[in-house]
mmCIF file of C-alpha atoms in Angstrom:
data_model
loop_
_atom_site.group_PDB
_atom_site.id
_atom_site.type_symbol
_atom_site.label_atom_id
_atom_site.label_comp_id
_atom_site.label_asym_id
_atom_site.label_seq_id
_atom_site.Cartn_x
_atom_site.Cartn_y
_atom_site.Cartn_z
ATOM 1 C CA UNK A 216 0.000 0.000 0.000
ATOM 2 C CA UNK A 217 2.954 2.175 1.131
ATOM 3 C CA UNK A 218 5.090 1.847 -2.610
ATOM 4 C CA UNK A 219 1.789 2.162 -4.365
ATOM 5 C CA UNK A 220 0.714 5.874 -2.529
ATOM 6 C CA UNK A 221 4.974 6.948 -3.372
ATOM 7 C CA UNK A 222 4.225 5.978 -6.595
ATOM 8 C CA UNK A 223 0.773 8.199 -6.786
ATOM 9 C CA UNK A 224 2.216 11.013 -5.258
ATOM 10 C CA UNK A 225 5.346 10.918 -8.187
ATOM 11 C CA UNK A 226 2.578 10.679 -10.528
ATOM 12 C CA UNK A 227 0.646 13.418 -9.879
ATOM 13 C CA UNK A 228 3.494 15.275 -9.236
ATOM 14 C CA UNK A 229 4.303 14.890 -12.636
ATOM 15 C CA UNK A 230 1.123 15.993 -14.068
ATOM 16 C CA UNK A 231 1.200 18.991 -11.668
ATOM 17 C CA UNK A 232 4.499 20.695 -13.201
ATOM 18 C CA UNK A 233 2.667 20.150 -16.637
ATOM 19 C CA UNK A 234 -0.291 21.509 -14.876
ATOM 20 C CA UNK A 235 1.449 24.302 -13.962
ATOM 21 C CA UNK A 236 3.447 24.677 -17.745
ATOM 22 C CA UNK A 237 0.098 25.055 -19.043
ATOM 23 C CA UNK A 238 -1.615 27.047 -16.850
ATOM 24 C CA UNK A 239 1.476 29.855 -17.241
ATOM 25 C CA UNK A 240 1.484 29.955 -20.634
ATOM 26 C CA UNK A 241 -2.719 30.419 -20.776
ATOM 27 C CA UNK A 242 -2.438 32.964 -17.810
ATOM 28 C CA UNK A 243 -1.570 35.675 -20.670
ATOM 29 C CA UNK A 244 -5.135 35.124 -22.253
ATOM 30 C CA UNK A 245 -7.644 37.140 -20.508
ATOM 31 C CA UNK A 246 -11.190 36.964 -20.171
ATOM 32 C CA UNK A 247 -12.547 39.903 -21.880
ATOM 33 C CA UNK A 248 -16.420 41.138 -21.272
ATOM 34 C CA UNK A 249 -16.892 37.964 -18.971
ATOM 35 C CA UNK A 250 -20.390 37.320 -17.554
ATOM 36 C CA UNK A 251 -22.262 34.807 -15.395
ATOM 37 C CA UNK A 252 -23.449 31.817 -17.982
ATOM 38 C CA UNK A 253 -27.526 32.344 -18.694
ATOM 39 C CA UNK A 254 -28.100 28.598 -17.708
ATOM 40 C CA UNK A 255 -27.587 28.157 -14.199
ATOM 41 C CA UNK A 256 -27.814 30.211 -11.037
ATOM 42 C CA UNK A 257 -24.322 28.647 -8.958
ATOM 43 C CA UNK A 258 -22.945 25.501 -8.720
ATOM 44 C CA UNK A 259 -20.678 23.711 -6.299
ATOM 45 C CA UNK A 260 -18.049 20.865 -7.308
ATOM 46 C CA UNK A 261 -16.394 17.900 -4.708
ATOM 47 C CA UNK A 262 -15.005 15.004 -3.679
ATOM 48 C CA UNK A 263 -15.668 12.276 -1.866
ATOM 49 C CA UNK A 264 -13.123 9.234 -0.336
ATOM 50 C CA UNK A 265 -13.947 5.858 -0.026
ATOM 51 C CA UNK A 266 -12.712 4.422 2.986
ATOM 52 C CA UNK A 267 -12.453 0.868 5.372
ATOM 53 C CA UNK A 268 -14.747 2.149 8.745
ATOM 54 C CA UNK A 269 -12.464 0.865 11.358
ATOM 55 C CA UNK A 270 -9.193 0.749 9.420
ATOM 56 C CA UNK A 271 -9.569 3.816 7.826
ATOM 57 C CA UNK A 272 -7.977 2.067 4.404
ATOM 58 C CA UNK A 273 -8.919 3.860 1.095
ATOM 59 C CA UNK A 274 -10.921 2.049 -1.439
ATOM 60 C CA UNK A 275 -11.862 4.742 -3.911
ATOM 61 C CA UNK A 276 -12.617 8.121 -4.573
ATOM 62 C CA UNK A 277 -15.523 10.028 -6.684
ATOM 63 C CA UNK A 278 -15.421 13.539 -8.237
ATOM 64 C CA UNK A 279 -18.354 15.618 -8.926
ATOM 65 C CA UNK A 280 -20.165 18.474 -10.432
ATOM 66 C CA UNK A 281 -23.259 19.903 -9.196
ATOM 67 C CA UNK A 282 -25.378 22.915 -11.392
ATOM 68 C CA UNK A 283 -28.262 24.942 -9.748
ATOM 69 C CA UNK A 284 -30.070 25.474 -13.550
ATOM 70 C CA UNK A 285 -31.917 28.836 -13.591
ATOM 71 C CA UNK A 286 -35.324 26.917 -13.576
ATOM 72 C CA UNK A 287 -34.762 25.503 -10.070
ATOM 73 C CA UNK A 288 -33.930 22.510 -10.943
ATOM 74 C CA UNK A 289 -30.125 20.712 -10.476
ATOM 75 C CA UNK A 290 -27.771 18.472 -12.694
ATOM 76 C CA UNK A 291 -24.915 16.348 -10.688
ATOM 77 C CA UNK A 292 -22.390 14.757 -12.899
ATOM 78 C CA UNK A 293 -20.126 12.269 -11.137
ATOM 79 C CA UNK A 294 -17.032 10.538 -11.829
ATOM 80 C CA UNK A 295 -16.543 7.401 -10.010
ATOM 81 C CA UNK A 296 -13.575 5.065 -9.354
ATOM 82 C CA UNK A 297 -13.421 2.315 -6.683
ATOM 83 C CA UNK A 298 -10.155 0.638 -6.835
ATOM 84 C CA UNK A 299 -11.275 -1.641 -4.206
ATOM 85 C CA UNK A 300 -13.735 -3.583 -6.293
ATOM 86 C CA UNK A 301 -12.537 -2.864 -9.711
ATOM 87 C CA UNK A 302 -15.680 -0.577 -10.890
ATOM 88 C CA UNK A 303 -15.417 2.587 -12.993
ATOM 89 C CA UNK A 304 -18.622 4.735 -13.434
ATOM 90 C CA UNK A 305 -20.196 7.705 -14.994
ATOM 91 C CA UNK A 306 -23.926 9.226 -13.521
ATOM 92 C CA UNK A 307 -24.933 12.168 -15.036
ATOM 93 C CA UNK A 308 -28.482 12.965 -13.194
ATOM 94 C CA UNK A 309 -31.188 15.789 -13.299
ATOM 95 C CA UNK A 310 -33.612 16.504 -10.904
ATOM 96 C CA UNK A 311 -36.493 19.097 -10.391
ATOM 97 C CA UNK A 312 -36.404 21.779 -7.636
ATOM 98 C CA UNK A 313 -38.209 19.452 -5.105
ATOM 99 C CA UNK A 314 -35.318 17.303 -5.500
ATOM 100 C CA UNK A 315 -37.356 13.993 -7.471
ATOM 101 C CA UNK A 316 -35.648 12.186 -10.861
ATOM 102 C CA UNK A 317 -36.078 13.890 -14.236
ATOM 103 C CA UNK A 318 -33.817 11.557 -16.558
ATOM 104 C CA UNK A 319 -30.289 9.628 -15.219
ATOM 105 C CA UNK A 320 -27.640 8.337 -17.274
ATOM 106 C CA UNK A 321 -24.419 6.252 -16.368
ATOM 107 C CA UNK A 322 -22.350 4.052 -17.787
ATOM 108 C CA UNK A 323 -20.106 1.498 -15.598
ATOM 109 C CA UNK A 324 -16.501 -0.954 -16.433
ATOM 110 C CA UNK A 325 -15.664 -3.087 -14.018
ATOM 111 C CA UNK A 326 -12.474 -5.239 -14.263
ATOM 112 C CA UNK A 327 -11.244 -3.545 -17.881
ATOM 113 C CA UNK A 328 -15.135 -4.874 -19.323
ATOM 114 C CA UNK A 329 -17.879 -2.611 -19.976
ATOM 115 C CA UNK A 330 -20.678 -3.817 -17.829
ATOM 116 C CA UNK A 331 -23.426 -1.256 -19.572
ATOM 117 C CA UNK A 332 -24.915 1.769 -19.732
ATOM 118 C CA UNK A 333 -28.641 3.342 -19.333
ATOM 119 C CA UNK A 334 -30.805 6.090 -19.897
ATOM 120 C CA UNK A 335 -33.723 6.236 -17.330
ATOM 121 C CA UNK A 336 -36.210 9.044 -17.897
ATOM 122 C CA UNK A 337 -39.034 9.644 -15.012
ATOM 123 C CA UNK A 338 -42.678 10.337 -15.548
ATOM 124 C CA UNK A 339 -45.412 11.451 -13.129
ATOM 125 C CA UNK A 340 -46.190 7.984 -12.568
ATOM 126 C CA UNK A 341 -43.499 5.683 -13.605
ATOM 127 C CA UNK A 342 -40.205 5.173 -15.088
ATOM 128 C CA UNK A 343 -38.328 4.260 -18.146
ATOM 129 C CA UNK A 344 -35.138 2.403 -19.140
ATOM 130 C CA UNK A 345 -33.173 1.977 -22.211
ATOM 131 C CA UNK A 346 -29.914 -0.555 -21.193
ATOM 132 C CA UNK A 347 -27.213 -1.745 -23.212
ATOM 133 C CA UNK A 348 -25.223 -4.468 -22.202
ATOM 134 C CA UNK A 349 -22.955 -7.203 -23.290
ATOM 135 C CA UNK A 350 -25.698 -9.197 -23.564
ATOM 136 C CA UNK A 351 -27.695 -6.831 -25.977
ATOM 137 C CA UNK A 352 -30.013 -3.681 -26.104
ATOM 138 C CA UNK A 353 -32.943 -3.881 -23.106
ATOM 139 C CA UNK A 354 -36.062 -1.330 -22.226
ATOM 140 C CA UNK A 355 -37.550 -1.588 -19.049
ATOM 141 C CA UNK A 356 -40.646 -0.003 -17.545
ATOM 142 C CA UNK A 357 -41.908 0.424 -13.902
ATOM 143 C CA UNK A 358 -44.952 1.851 -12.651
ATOM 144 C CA UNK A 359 -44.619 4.309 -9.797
ATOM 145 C CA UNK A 360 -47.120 4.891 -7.216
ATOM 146 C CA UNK A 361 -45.603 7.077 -4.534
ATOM 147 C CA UNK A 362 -42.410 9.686 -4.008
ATOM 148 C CA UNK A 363 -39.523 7.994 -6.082
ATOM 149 C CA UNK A 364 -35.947 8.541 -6.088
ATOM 150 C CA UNK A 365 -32.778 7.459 -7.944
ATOM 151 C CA UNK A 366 -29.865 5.366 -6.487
ATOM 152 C CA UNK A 367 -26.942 5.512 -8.745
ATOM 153 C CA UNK A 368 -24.566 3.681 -5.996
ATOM 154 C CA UNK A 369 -22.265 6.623 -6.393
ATOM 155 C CA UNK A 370 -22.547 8.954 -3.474
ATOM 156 C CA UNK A 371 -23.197 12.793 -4.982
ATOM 157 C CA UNK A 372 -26.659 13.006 -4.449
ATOM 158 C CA UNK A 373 -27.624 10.129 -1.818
ATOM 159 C CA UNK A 374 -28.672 13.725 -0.020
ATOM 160 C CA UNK A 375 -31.420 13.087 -2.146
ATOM 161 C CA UNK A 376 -33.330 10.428 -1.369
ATOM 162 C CA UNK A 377 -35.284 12.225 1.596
ATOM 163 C CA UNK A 378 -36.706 15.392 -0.135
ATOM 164 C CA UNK A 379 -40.076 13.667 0.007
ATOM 165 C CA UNK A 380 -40.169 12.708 3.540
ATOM 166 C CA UNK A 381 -43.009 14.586 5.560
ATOM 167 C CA UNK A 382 -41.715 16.768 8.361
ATOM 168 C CA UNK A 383 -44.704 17.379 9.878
ATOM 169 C CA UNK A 384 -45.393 13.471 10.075
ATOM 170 C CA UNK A 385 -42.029 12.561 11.210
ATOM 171 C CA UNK A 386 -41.303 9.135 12.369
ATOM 172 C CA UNK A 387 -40.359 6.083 9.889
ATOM 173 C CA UNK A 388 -41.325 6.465 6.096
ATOM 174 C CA UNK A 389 -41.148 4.396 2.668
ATOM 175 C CA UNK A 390 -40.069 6.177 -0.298
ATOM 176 C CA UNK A 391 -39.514 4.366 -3.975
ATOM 177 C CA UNK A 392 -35.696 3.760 -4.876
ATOM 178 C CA UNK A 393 -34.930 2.725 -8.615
ATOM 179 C CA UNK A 394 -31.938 1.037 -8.174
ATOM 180 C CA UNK A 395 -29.484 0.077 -11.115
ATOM 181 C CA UNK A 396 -27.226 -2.442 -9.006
ATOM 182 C CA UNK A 397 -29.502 -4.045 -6.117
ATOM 183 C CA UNK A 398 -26.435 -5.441 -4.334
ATOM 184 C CA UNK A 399 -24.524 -2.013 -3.778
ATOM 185 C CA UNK A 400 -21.728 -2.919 -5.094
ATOM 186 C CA UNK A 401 -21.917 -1.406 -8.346
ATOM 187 C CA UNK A 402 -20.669 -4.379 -10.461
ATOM 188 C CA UNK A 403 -23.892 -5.623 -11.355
ATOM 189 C CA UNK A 404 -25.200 -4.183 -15.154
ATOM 190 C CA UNK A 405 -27.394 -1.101 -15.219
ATOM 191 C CA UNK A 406 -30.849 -3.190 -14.837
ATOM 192 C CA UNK A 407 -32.405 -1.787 -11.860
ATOM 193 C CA UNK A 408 -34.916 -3.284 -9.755
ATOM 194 C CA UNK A 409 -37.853 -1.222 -7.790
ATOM 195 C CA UNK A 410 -37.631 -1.396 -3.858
ATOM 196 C CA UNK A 411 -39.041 0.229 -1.287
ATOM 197 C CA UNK A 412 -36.898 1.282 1.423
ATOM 198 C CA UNK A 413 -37.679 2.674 4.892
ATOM 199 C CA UNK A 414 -36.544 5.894 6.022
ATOM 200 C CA UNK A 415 -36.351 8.390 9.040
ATOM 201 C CA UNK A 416 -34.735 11.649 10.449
ATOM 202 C CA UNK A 417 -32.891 11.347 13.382
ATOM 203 C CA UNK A 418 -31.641 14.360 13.822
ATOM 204 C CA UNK A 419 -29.044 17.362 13.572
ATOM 205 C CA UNK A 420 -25.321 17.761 14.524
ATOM 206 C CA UNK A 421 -22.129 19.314 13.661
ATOM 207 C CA UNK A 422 -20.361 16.559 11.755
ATOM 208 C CA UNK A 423 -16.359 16.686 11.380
ATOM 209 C CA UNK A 424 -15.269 15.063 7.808
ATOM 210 C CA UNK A 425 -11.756 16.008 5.585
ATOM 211 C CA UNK A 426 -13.761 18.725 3.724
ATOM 212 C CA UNK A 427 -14.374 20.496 7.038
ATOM 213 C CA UNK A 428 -17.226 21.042 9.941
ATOM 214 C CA UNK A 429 -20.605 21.007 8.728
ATOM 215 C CA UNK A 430 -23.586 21.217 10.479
ATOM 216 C CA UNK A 431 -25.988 18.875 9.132
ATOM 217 C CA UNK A 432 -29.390 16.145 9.475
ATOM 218 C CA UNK A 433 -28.555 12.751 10.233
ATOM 219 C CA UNK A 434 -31.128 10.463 7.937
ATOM 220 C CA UNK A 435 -31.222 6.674 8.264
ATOM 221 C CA UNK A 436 -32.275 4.932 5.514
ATOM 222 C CA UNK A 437 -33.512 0.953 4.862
ATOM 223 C CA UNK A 438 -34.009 -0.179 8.513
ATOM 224 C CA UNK A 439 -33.936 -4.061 9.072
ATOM 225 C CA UNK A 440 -36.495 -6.445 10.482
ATOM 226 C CA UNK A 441 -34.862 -6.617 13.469
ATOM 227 C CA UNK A 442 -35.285 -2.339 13.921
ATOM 228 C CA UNK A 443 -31.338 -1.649 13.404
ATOM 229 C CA UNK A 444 -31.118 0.465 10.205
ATOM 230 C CA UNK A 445 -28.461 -0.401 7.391
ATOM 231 C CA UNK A 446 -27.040 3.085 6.502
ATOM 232 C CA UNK A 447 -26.619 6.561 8.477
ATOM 233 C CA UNK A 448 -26.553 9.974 5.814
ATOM 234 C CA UNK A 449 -25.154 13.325 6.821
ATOM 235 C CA UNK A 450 -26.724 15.816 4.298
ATOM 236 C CA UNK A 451 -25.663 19.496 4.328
ATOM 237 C CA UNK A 452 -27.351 22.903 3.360
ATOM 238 C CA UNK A 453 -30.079 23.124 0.743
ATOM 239 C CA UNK A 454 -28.612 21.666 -1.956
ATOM 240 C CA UNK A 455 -28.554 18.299 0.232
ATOM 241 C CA UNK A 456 -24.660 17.628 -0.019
ATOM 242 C CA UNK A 457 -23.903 14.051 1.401
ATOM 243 C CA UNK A 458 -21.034 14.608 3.404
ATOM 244 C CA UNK A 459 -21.162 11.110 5.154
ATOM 245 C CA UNK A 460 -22.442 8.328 4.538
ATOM 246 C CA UNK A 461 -21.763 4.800 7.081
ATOM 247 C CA UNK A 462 -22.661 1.472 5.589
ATOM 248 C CA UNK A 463 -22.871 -0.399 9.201
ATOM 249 C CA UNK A 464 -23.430 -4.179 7.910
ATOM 250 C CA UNK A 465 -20.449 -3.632 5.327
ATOM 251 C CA UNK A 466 -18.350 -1.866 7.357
ATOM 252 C CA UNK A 467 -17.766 0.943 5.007
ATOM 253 C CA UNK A 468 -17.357 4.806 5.270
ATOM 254 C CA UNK A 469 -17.561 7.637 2.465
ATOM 255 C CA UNK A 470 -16.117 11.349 3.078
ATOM 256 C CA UNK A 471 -16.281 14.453 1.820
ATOM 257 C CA UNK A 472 -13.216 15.107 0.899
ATOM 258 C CA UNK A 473 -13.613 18.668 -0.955
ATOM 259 C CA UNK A 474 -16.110 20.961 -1.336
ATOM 260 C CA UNK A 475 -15.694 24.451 -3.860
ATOM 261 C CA UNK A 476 -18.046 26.888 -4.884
ATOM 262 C CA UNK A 477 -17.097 28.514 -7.934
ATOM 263 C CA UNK A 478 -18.554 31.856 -9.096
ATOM 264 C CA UNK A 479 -21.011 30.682 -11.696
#
């Protein structure tokens, strides 16, 4: 583990004097009459690490992109790479200003093969998939009776999957995941199976992660038959940054790592 960081850190190293060659010889073009771009209103850009809960081991990292578009509504694009378990991804996804699926896209490798990619587009009362994988071309329909969310298995946007839960209720509530890899461990194709999932607010409290002190909600989400629930989601500010994320059963931790907001 030890030679293999030395040999990252020569690496980028590398890249960052070229980085820097580059960036000099730009620095002499200026940006003349410069003005925020029409489309969107801000937008904020991360990372988050992958690690081992009790060891603290790294298993993979995930960059992303997140646009506030001037109708409300937000676009996260995500880069994904999990060295532990050999899976590459791409998720580009859209959702309206109450935080519910518009369309998704992503494509996944895993172990140098493609594994597939799919469009998923949602309706007022169901959702649509076009897959390709190795195995051919596949559509996919699902009827959808209730608040619905998306769960891409990378971690931008796992904020997300609470925007429908009623406040004023409170206590535990079901809310419709489409989910392109059932198991979690994003090697499965881009198929995705309908569940409904339990979840539940249990709280607020300053959180500390890489990226800094935030203070945000604590959400559990798919609680077992037994009462213990599977995963625990700090979400931050309202654009509902994930900036943890525990998987208890697996053991397994995710961090933000970064956070920037860039003038738009």
């Amino acid at each position: 583990m030890r030679k293999a960081r030395k040999f990252t850190i020569v690496v980028l190293g590398a890249l960052f004097v070229g980085a820097v060659q580059v960036s000099a010889a730009e620095s002499t073009v200026a940006r003349v009459d410069f003005r925020p771009n029409p489309n969107m209103s801000g937008w904020l850009r991360g990372r988050y690490v992958y690690v081992e809960t009790k060891t603290g081991n790294w298993r993979g990292e995930e960059e992303w992109t997140l646009t506030r578009n001037v109708d409300g509504s937000r676009t996260m694009r995500i880069f994904t790479l999990i060295s532990a378990t050999g899976v590459m991804r791409d998720f580009i996804h859209h959702v309206d200003a109450n935080f519910r699926p518009v369309e998704s896209y992503q494509s996944t490798w895993h172990n140098g093969v493609k594994t597939g990619s799919g469009y998923y587009l949602f309706g007022k009362n169901y959702v649509e998939a076009k897959v390709s994988s190795p195995n051919g071309t596949f559509t996919q329909r699902a009827e959808i009776d209730g608040p619905v969310t998306m769960v891409p298995h990378s971690m931008a946007g796992d904020g997300w999957h609470f925007s429908s839960y009623d406040r004023a209720k409170g206590g535990v509530q079901t809310v419709i995941t489409f989910n392109p890899s059932a198991w979690g461990d994003g090697i499965q194709s881009v198929m995705a199976k309908v569940q409904r999932i339990a979840i539940a607010l249990k709280g607020s409290e300053q959180v500390q992660v890489p990226a800094g002190k935030f203070e945000a909600e604590v959400w559990l989400i798919d609680q077992k038959k037994d009462g213990s629930w599977v995963n625990e989601i700090w979400v931050y500010g309202p654009d509902r940054i994930m900036v943890k994320f525990v998987d208890h059963p697996n053991g397994l931790t995710y961090l933000l790592d970064r956070l920037e907001q860039p003038k738009p």
